[in-house]
Short mmCIF file of C-alpha atoms in Angstrom, two decimals:
data_model
loop_
_atom_site.label_atom_id
_atom_site.label_comp_id
_atom_site.label_asym_id
_atom_site.label_seq_id
_atom_site.Cartn_x
_atom_site.Cartn_y
_atom_site.Cartn_z
CA MET A 186 131.41 70.97 204.12
CA ALA A 187 134.70 72.04 204.04
CA GLU A 188 135.21 70.44 200.35
CA LYS A 189 132.11 72.20 199.03
CA LYS A 190 133.15 75.21 196.51
CA PRO A 191 130.98 78.39 198.16
CA ALA A 192 128.21 79.24 196.46
CA THR A 193 127.84 82.04 193.78
CA THR A 194 125.67 84.80 195.46
CA VAL A 195 123.06 86.44 193.15
CA VAL A 196 121.27 89.45 193.48
CA VAL A 197 117.95 90.08 191.81
CA THR A 198 117.11 93.57 191.57
CA SER A 199 115.37 96.40 189.51
CA GLY A 200 115.33 99.69 191.20
CA LYS A 201 111.66 100.03 190.21
CA GLY A 202 109.07 97.48 191.38
CA GLY A 203 106.62 95.67 189.82
CA VAL A 204 109.02 94.63 186.96
CA GLY A 205 109.43 91.06 188.05
CA LYS A 206 111.93 90.35 190.38
CA THR A 207 110.35 88.03 192.73
CA THR A 208 108.63 86.10 189.72
CA SER A 209 112.05 85.86 187.91
CA THR A 210 113.70 84.80 191.29
CA ALA A 211 111.61 81.85 192.05
CA ALA A 212 111.76 81.17 188.03
CA ILE A 213 115.27 80.79 188.35
CA GLY A 214 115.84 79.44 191.13
CA ALA A 215 113.71 76.77 190.45
CA ALA A 216 115.13 76.34 187.44
CA LEU A 217 118.77 75.81 188.84
CA ALA A 218 117.36 72.98 191.41
CA MET A 219 116.20 71.29 188.68
CA GLU A 220 119.60 71.16 186.80
CA GLY A 221 120.18 69.62 190.23
CA GLN A 222 121.91 72.66 191.66
CA ARG A 223 121.39 73.27 195.50
CA VAL A 224 119.61 76.36 195.67
CA VAL A 225 118.21 78.87 198.36
CA VAL A 226 115.96 81.82 197.69
CA VAL A 227 116.40 84.51 200.13
CA ASP A 228 113.81 87.26 200.48
CA PHE A 229 114.93 90.82 201.49
CA ASP A 230 111.57 92.63 201.09
CA ILE A 231 111.22 92.96 204.69
CA GLY A 232 107.67 93.62 205.40
CA LEU A 233 105.94 92.98 202.02
CA ARG A 234 107.23 89.79 201.69
CA ASN A 235 105.62 87.48 198.77
CA LEU A 236 108.52 84.97 197.39
CA ASP A 237 106.67 82.80 199.87
CA LEU A 238 103.86 83.13 197.56
CA MET A 239 105.54 82.44 194.31
CA LEU A 240 106.86 79.22 195.85
CA GLY A 241 103.50 78.23 197.45
CA ALA A 242 105.04 78.32 200.73
CA GLU A 243 103.24 81.05 202.74
CA ARG A 244 101.38 78.01 205.18
CA ARG A 245 104.82 76.71 205.79
CA VAL A 246 106.72 79.79 206.85
CA VAL A 247 107.33 79.64 211.22
CA TYR A 248 110.68 81.60 211.69
CA ASP A 249 111.95 84.09 208.97
CA LEU A 250 115.43 86.02 207.86
CA ILE A 251 114.94 88.15 211.09
CA ASN A 252 114.16 85.10 213.45
CA VAL A 253 118.09 84.20 212.68
CA ILE A 254 119.18 87.40 212.69
CA GLN A 255 117.59 88.23 216.47
CA GLY A 256 118.59 84.53 217.06
CA THR A 257 115.08 83.31 217.78
CA ALA A 258 115.71 80.48 215.44
CA ASN A 259 118.59 79.13 214.00
CA LEU A 260 119.21 78.75 210.22
CA SER A 261 117.89 74.99 209.95
CA GLN A 262 114.77 75.69 211.54
CA ALA A 263 113.88 78.88 209.10
CA LEU A 264 114.50 77.09 205.88
CA ILE A 265 111.79 75.61 204.02
CA ARG A 266 112.65 73.19 201.40
CA ASP A 267 110.34 73.03 198.33
CA LYS A 268 108.02 69.90 198.66
CA LYS A 269 108.57 68.79 195.04
CA LEU A 270 112.11 70.27 194.02
CA HIS A 271 114.00 69.23 197.05
CA GLY A 272 117.29 71.08 195.76
CA LEU A 273 115.38 74.53 196.25
CA HIS A 274 114.84 75.84 199.58
CA LEU A 275 113.30 79.28 200.97
CA LEU A 276 114.26 81.90 203.93
CA ALA A 277 111.57 83.89 203.79
CA ALA A 278 110.80 87.71 204.84
CA SER A 279 109.37 89.01 208.23
CA GLN A 280 105.84 90.01 207.64
CA THR A 281 106.39 91.88 211.31
CA ARG A 282 109.46 93.61 211.62
CA ASP A 283 110.85 96.60 209.30
CA LYS A 284 113.66 96.88 207.37
CA ASN A 285 115.90 98.07 210.06
CA ALA A 286 116.14 95.09 211.44
CA LEU A 287 118.11 93.92 208.81
CA THR A 288 121.24 94.30 210.47
CA GLU A 289 124.68 94.43 208.25
CA LYS A 290 126.31 92.08 210.99
CA GLY A 291 123.34 89.44 210.77
CA VAL A 292 123.14 89.66 206.99
CA ALA A 293 127.01 88.77 206.79
CA MET A 294 126.53 86.27 208.98
CA ILE A 295 123.93 84.24 207.39
CA MET A 296 125.28 85.04 204.10
CA GLY A 297 128.34 83.47 204.74
CA GLU A 298 126.33 80.27 206.45
CA LEU A 299 123.99 80.12 203.39
CA ARG A 300 127.36 80.34 201.16
CA SER A 301 128.89 77.10 202.61
CA ARG A 302 125.92 74.99 202.48
CA PHE A 303 124.20 75.68 198.67
CA ASP A 304 125.52 75.88 195.31
CA TRP A 305 123.68 79.04 194.61
CA VAL A 306 122.21 81.72 197.19
CA ILE A 307 119.90 84.12 195.32
CA CYS A 308 118.34 87.40 196.92
CA ASP A 309 115.21 88.51 196.02
CA SER A 310 115.37 92.22 196.27
CA PRO A 311 113.01 94.64 197.38
CA ALA A 312 112.13 97.55 195.17
CA GLY A 313 113.82 101.25 195.54
CA ILE A 314 117.24 101.76 196.39
CA GLU A 315 117.03 101.86 200.56
CA ARG A 316 118.57 99.95 202.63
CA GLY A 317 116.41 96.51 201.93
CA ALA A 318 117.79 97.06 198.67
CA VAL A 319 121.42 97.55 199.18
CA MET A 320 121.44 94.73 201.94
CA ALA A 321 120.21 92.30 199.43
CA MET A 322 123.16 93.41 197.09
CA LYS A 323 125.83 93.74 199.69
CA HIS A 324 127.11 90.32 199.40
CA ALA A 325 126.65 89.60 195.77
CA ASP A 326 128.99 88.15 193.27
CA ALA A 327 126.69 88.80 190.14
CA ALA A 328 123.76 90.91 190.00
CA ILE A 329 120.48 89.71 187.66
CA ILE A 330 119.13 93.16 186.56
CA ILE A 331 115.44 92.91 185.63
CA ALA A 332 113.74 95.71 183.48
CA ASN A 333 110.85 96.06 181.01
CA PRO A 334 110.60 97.53 177.62
CA GLU A 335 109.98 100.94 179.41
CA ILE A 336 111.53 103.88 179.92
CA SER A 337 111.11 104.28 183.57
CA SER A 338 112.17 100.97 184.22
CA VAL A 339 115.26 101.66 182.33
CA ARG A 340 116.38 104.30 184.37
CA ASP A 341 115.80 102.93 187.61
CA SER A 342 118.15 99.61 185.96
CA ASP A 343 120.96 102.07 185.39
CA ARG A 344 120.43 103.93 188.86
CA ILE A 345 120.97 100.15 190.49
CA ILE A 346 123.58 99.35 188.29
CA GLY A 347 125.46 102.19 189.37
CA LEU A 348 125.05 101.23 193.38
CA LEU A 349 125.93 97.76 192.35
CA ASP A 350 129.60 98.75 191.78
CA ALA A 351 129.51 101.71 195.02
CA LYS A 352 127.41 99.64 197.60
CA THR A 353 128.57 96.18 197.50
CA GLU A 354 131.61 94.39 198.97
CA ARG A 355 132.56 93.16 196.14
CA GLY A 356 132.20 96.93 194.47
CA LYS A 357 134.50 98.20 197.44
CA ARG A 358 137.14 95.88 196.77
CA GLY A 359 137.36 97.38 193.61
CA GLN A 360 136.30 93.44 191.80
CA GLU A 361 134.10 93.36 189.04
CA MET A 362 130.24 92.56 189.85
CA GLU A 363 129.07 90.00 186.82
CA LYS A 364 125.61 92.41 186.12
CA HIS A 365 123.48 90.41 183.89
CA LEU A 366 120.29 91.96 182.40
CA LEU A 367 117.35 90.03 182.22
CA ILE A 368 114.43 91.26 180.16
CA THR A 369 110.74 90.68 181.56
CA ARG A 370 107.60 91.40 179.72
CA TYR A 371 108.95 91.59 176.03
CA ASP A 372 105.97 92.18 173.36
CA THR A 373 107.87 91.27 170.42
CA ALA A 374 105.13 92.68 168.02
CA ARG A 375 104.80 95.96 169.86
CA THR A 376 108.81 96.08 169.51
CA LYS A 377 108.45 95.47 165.66
CA THR A 378 106.15 98.42 164.99
CA GLY A 379 108.62 100.80 166.99
CA GLU A 380 106.36 101.07 169.76
CA MET A 381 108.56 99.61 172.53
CA LEU A 382 112.46 99.72 173.34
CA GLY A 383 114.05 96.57 171.67
CA ILE A 384 116.47 94.34 173.24
CA ASP A 385 119.40 96.18 171.75
CA ASP A 386 118.43 99.59 172.65
CA ILE A 387 117.92 98.34 176.66
CA ALA A 388 121.32 96.69 176.34
CA ASP A 389 123.00 99.46 174.41
CA ILE A 390 121.57 102.31 177.20
CA LEU A 391 122.74 99.84 180.21
CA SER A 392 125.89 98.33 178.16
CA ILE A 393 125.41 94.92 179.83
CA PRO A 394 125.10 91.96 178.85
CA VAL A 395 121.95 89.91 177.84
CA LEU A 396 120.87 86.85 180.20
CA GLY A 397 117.48 86.49 178.67
CA VAL A 398 114.32 88.01 177.08
CA VAL A 399 111.10 86.71 179.07
CA PRO A 400 108.11 87.09 176.62
CA GLU A 401 104.94 88.79 178.45
CA SER A 402 102.58 85.52 179.02
CA ASN A 403 99.53 85.38 181.10
CA LYS A 404 100.90 81.98 181.81
CA VAL A 405 103.28 83.91 184.43
CA LEU A 406 100.27 85.20 186.25
CA ASN A 407 98.65 81.35 186.06
CA ALA A 408 102.00 80.06 187.60
CA SER A 409 101.62 82.89 190.30
CA ASN A 410 98.03 81.81 191.36
CA LEU A 411 98.75 78.13 191.72
CA GLY A 412 102.14 79.31 193.56
CA THR A 413 104.29 77.24 191.49
CA PRO A 414 107.41 78.92 189.89
CA ILE A 415 106.61 78.95 185.85
CA THR A 416 109.52 77.00 184.99
CA MET A 417 107.80 73.87 186.91
CA ALA A 418 104.27 74.83 186.46
CA ASP A 419 104.27 74.96 182.68
CA ARG A 420 107.91 73.56 181.60
CA ASP A 421 107.23 74.33 177.54
CA SER A 422 105.49 77.85 177.59
CA PRO A 423 107.76 80.55 176.49
CA PRO A 424 108.27 82.40 179.63
CA ALA A 425 109.61 79.00 181.50
CA ARG A 426 111.92 78.33 178.14
CA ALA A 427 113.26 81.63 178.34
CA TYR A 428 113.80 81.57 181.95
CA GLY A 429 115.67 77.99 182.10
CA ALA A 430 118.01 78.93 179.36
CA ALA A 431 118.51 82.23 181.31
CA ALA A 432 119.53 79.99 184.11
CA LYS A 433 122.05 77.58 182.02
CA ARG A 434 123.62 80.78 180.80
CA LEU A 435 123.63 81.84 184.44
CA CYS A 436 125.58 78.58 184.89
CA GLY A 437 128.05 79.43 182.25
CA GLN A 438 126.49 77.52 179.43
CA ASP A 439 126.89 79.04 176.09
CA ILE A 440 123.28 79.14 174.66
CA PRO A 441 122.05 81.22 171.56
CA LEU A 442 119.64 84.25 173.06
CA GLU A 443 116.34 83.13 171.69
CA ILE A 444 114.45 86.35 170.77
CA PRO A 445 110.46 85.15 171.65
CA ALA A 446 108.41 84.76 168.74
CA GLY A 447 105.08 87.38 168.09
CA ARG A 448 102.05 87.02 170.45
CA LYS A 449 99.69 87.35 168.04
CA PRO A 450 98.64 89.17 164.87
CA PHE A 451 98.89 92.73 164.18
CA PHE A 452 94.75 93.29 163.65
CA ALA A 453 93.88 90.66 166.82
CA ASN A 454 95.97 93.58 169.20
CA TRP A 455 93.87 95.96 167.58
CA PHE A 456 90.31 94.65 167.91
CA GLY A 457 91.13 93.03 171.27
CA GLY A 458 91.96 96.31 172.88
CA ARG A 459 94.08 94.76 175.60
CA ALA A 460 96.39 96.93 176.63
CA ALA A 461 99.23 94.70 177.65
CA MET B 218 88.65 107.75 171.85
CA ARG B 219 91.06 106.13 174.25
CA ILE B 220 94.86 106.74 173.62
CA PRO B 221 95.72 103.21 173.08
CA GLU B 222 93.12 102.82 169.82
CA PHE B 223 94.37 106.19 168.50
CA LEU B 224 97.85 104.67 168.71
CA ASN B 225 96.88 101.57 166.95
CA ILE B 226 95.39 103.78 164.30
CA CYS B 227 98.57 105.72 164.11
CA ARG B 228 100.30 102.49 163.64
CA PHE B 229 98.09 101.64 160.73
CA PHE B 230 99.08 104.71 158.93
CA GLY B 231 102.77 103.89 160.00
CA GLU B 232 103.26 106.97 162.14
CA SER B 233 103.46 105.32 165.98
CA ARG B 234 107.26 104.59 166.44
CA SER B 235 107.39 106.26 170.05
CA ALA B 236 110.30 104.08 170.81
CA PRO B 237 113.26 105.76 169.15
CA VAL B 238 112.08 109.19 171.06
CA ALA B 239 112.40 106.73 174.28
CA ARG B 240 115.78 105.79 173.33
CA GLU B 241 116.69 109.00 172.69
CA ARG B 242 115.29 110.86 176.17
CA LEU B 243 116.84 108.13 177.95
CA GLN B 244 120.65 108.24 176.43
CA LEU B 245 120.25 112.04 177.01
CA LEU B 246 118.84 111.73 180.78
CA LEU B 247 121.28 109.19 181.53
CA ALA B 248 124.39 110.81 180.59
CA HIS B 249 123.52 113.48 182.37
CA GLU B 250 122.31 111.43 185.79
CA ARG B 251 125.57 109.14 185.69
CA ALA B 252 128.21 112.22 184.98
CA SER B 253 126.48 113.84 188.36
CA ALA B 254 126.59 110.61 190.38
CA GLY B 255 130.05 110.57 189.59
CA ARG B 256 129.89 107.43 187.90
CA SER B 257 131.78 108.23 184.74
CA GLU B 258 131.38 105.86 181.55
CA LEU B 259 135.26 106.31 180.43
CA ILE B 260 136.36 105.52 184.18
CA GLY B 261 134.82 101.98 183.60
CA ARG B 262 135.51 101.43 179.94
CA MET B 263 139.41 102.01 180.30
CA ARG B 264 139.11 99.65 183.13
CA ASP B 265 137.48 97.40 180.89
CA ASP B 266 140.13 97.88 178.31
CA ILE B 267 143.15 97.83 180.33
CA VAL B 268 142.00 94.65 182.22
CA ALA B 269 141.46 93.42 178.66
CA VAL B 270 144.89 94.05 176.88
CA ILE B 271 146.95 92.66 180.60
CA ALA B 272 144.55 89.30 180.13
CA ARG B 273 145.60 88.94 176.45
CA HIS B 274 149.35 88.73 177.23
CA ALA B 275 148.87 87.06 180.93
CA GLY B 276 146.62 84.71 182.50
CA ILE B 277 144.63 86.88 184.97
CA ASP B 278 141.32 86.34 186.50
CA LYS B 279 139.49 89.23 185.87
CA ARG B 280 137.66 88.86 189.23
CA ASP B 281 141.07 89.55 191.11
CA VAL B 282 141.62 93.04 189.28
CA ARG B 283 141.20 95.83 192.07
CA VAL B 284 140.39 98.66 190.57
CA LYS B 285 140.36 102.14 192.42
CA ILE B 286 139.26 105.42 191.47
CA ASN B 287 139.53 108.60 192.99
CA ARG B 288 138.58 112.17 192.52
CA ARG B 289 140.07 115.32 193.63
CA ASN B 290 139.29 118.14 192.59
CA ARG B 291 138.44 117.81 188.89
CA VAL B 292 141.55 114.86 188.61
CA PHE B 293 140.54 111.39 188.57
CA THR B 294 143.18 108.88 189.33
CA LEU B 295 143.12 105.47 188.60
CA LYS B 296 144.70 102.41 190.51
CA ILE B 297 144.87 98.98 189.40
CA ASP B 298 145.94 96.55 191.43
CA MET B 299 146.12 92.64 189.93
CA ASP B 300 147.77 89.53 190.77
CA VAL B 301 149.52 88.62 187.69
CA PRO B 302 150.90 84.86 187.23
CA ALA B 303 154.81 84.54 187.32
#
């Protein structure tokens, strides 16, 4: 155990809700585990947990993060190992307590222990900029900022980027926090017509490097319905390939960014009448 | 007529380029919000540039560079502390 290199701790965050933090945490966690890495995904959304659903583990949660902080369970009891992907583990959030149960000391203790056991600790942040979100980022070495090509999402991402320097242990020591932009729900067709902010627009405005671009796809909803991360459920689908490439870039591999191809032709959109 | 339909027709005539407007609004807004949050772009860029210059001459790990920024009255002080291998 002493020889193991400590894990890289990554926070998946966005400020805004509903942009795909939990889906992305599950997808990237699974992709890293498929690369042979030992991964734990930690749900920091106390009171509103959902990462268990994305992994199809909702009926296996007995103990959670708060139980470990309060000493009613130990970490080994609370860690849930994925049934299909043995390198992937879940530490669920509590559904019954409130976010004040996340004590600084407790979180520091758990993060320290997880670091010694895994290669990757991936923290799924709740939306907002309050305690839960701050605790999720506090011990991170790197951050994945999830943004949609949408004005409010980009603004909130900017806000979160500011917090990453101000509120984390790394930031307080004056050290650099690696920040990665992951754009989700990207619609190439609508970007081409000038209706939607493009990748370069978002990356320029936020001035952080792009980790990946995940296209808008109904396969993502399908995977969450099934309780299997998209990277496992439908591994050749465009969103799964985008997440897989993002995971490889996170590991330091140099993979050129692939811009998703347009979803459907111009007129299909016109007559389909479906707002994405 | 619903708004999405209206936009689609505008797009047909090449008039629906609202993304540049979004971009402009964001740039203005964020410049203002960053300044009021005390997070100056300038300081961050200076830090990155200084680290890059030193990294060019000495093998330093970027992560082990500690930068402290202090603001007193209207003056920023930038303190950079790093381990440079002998």
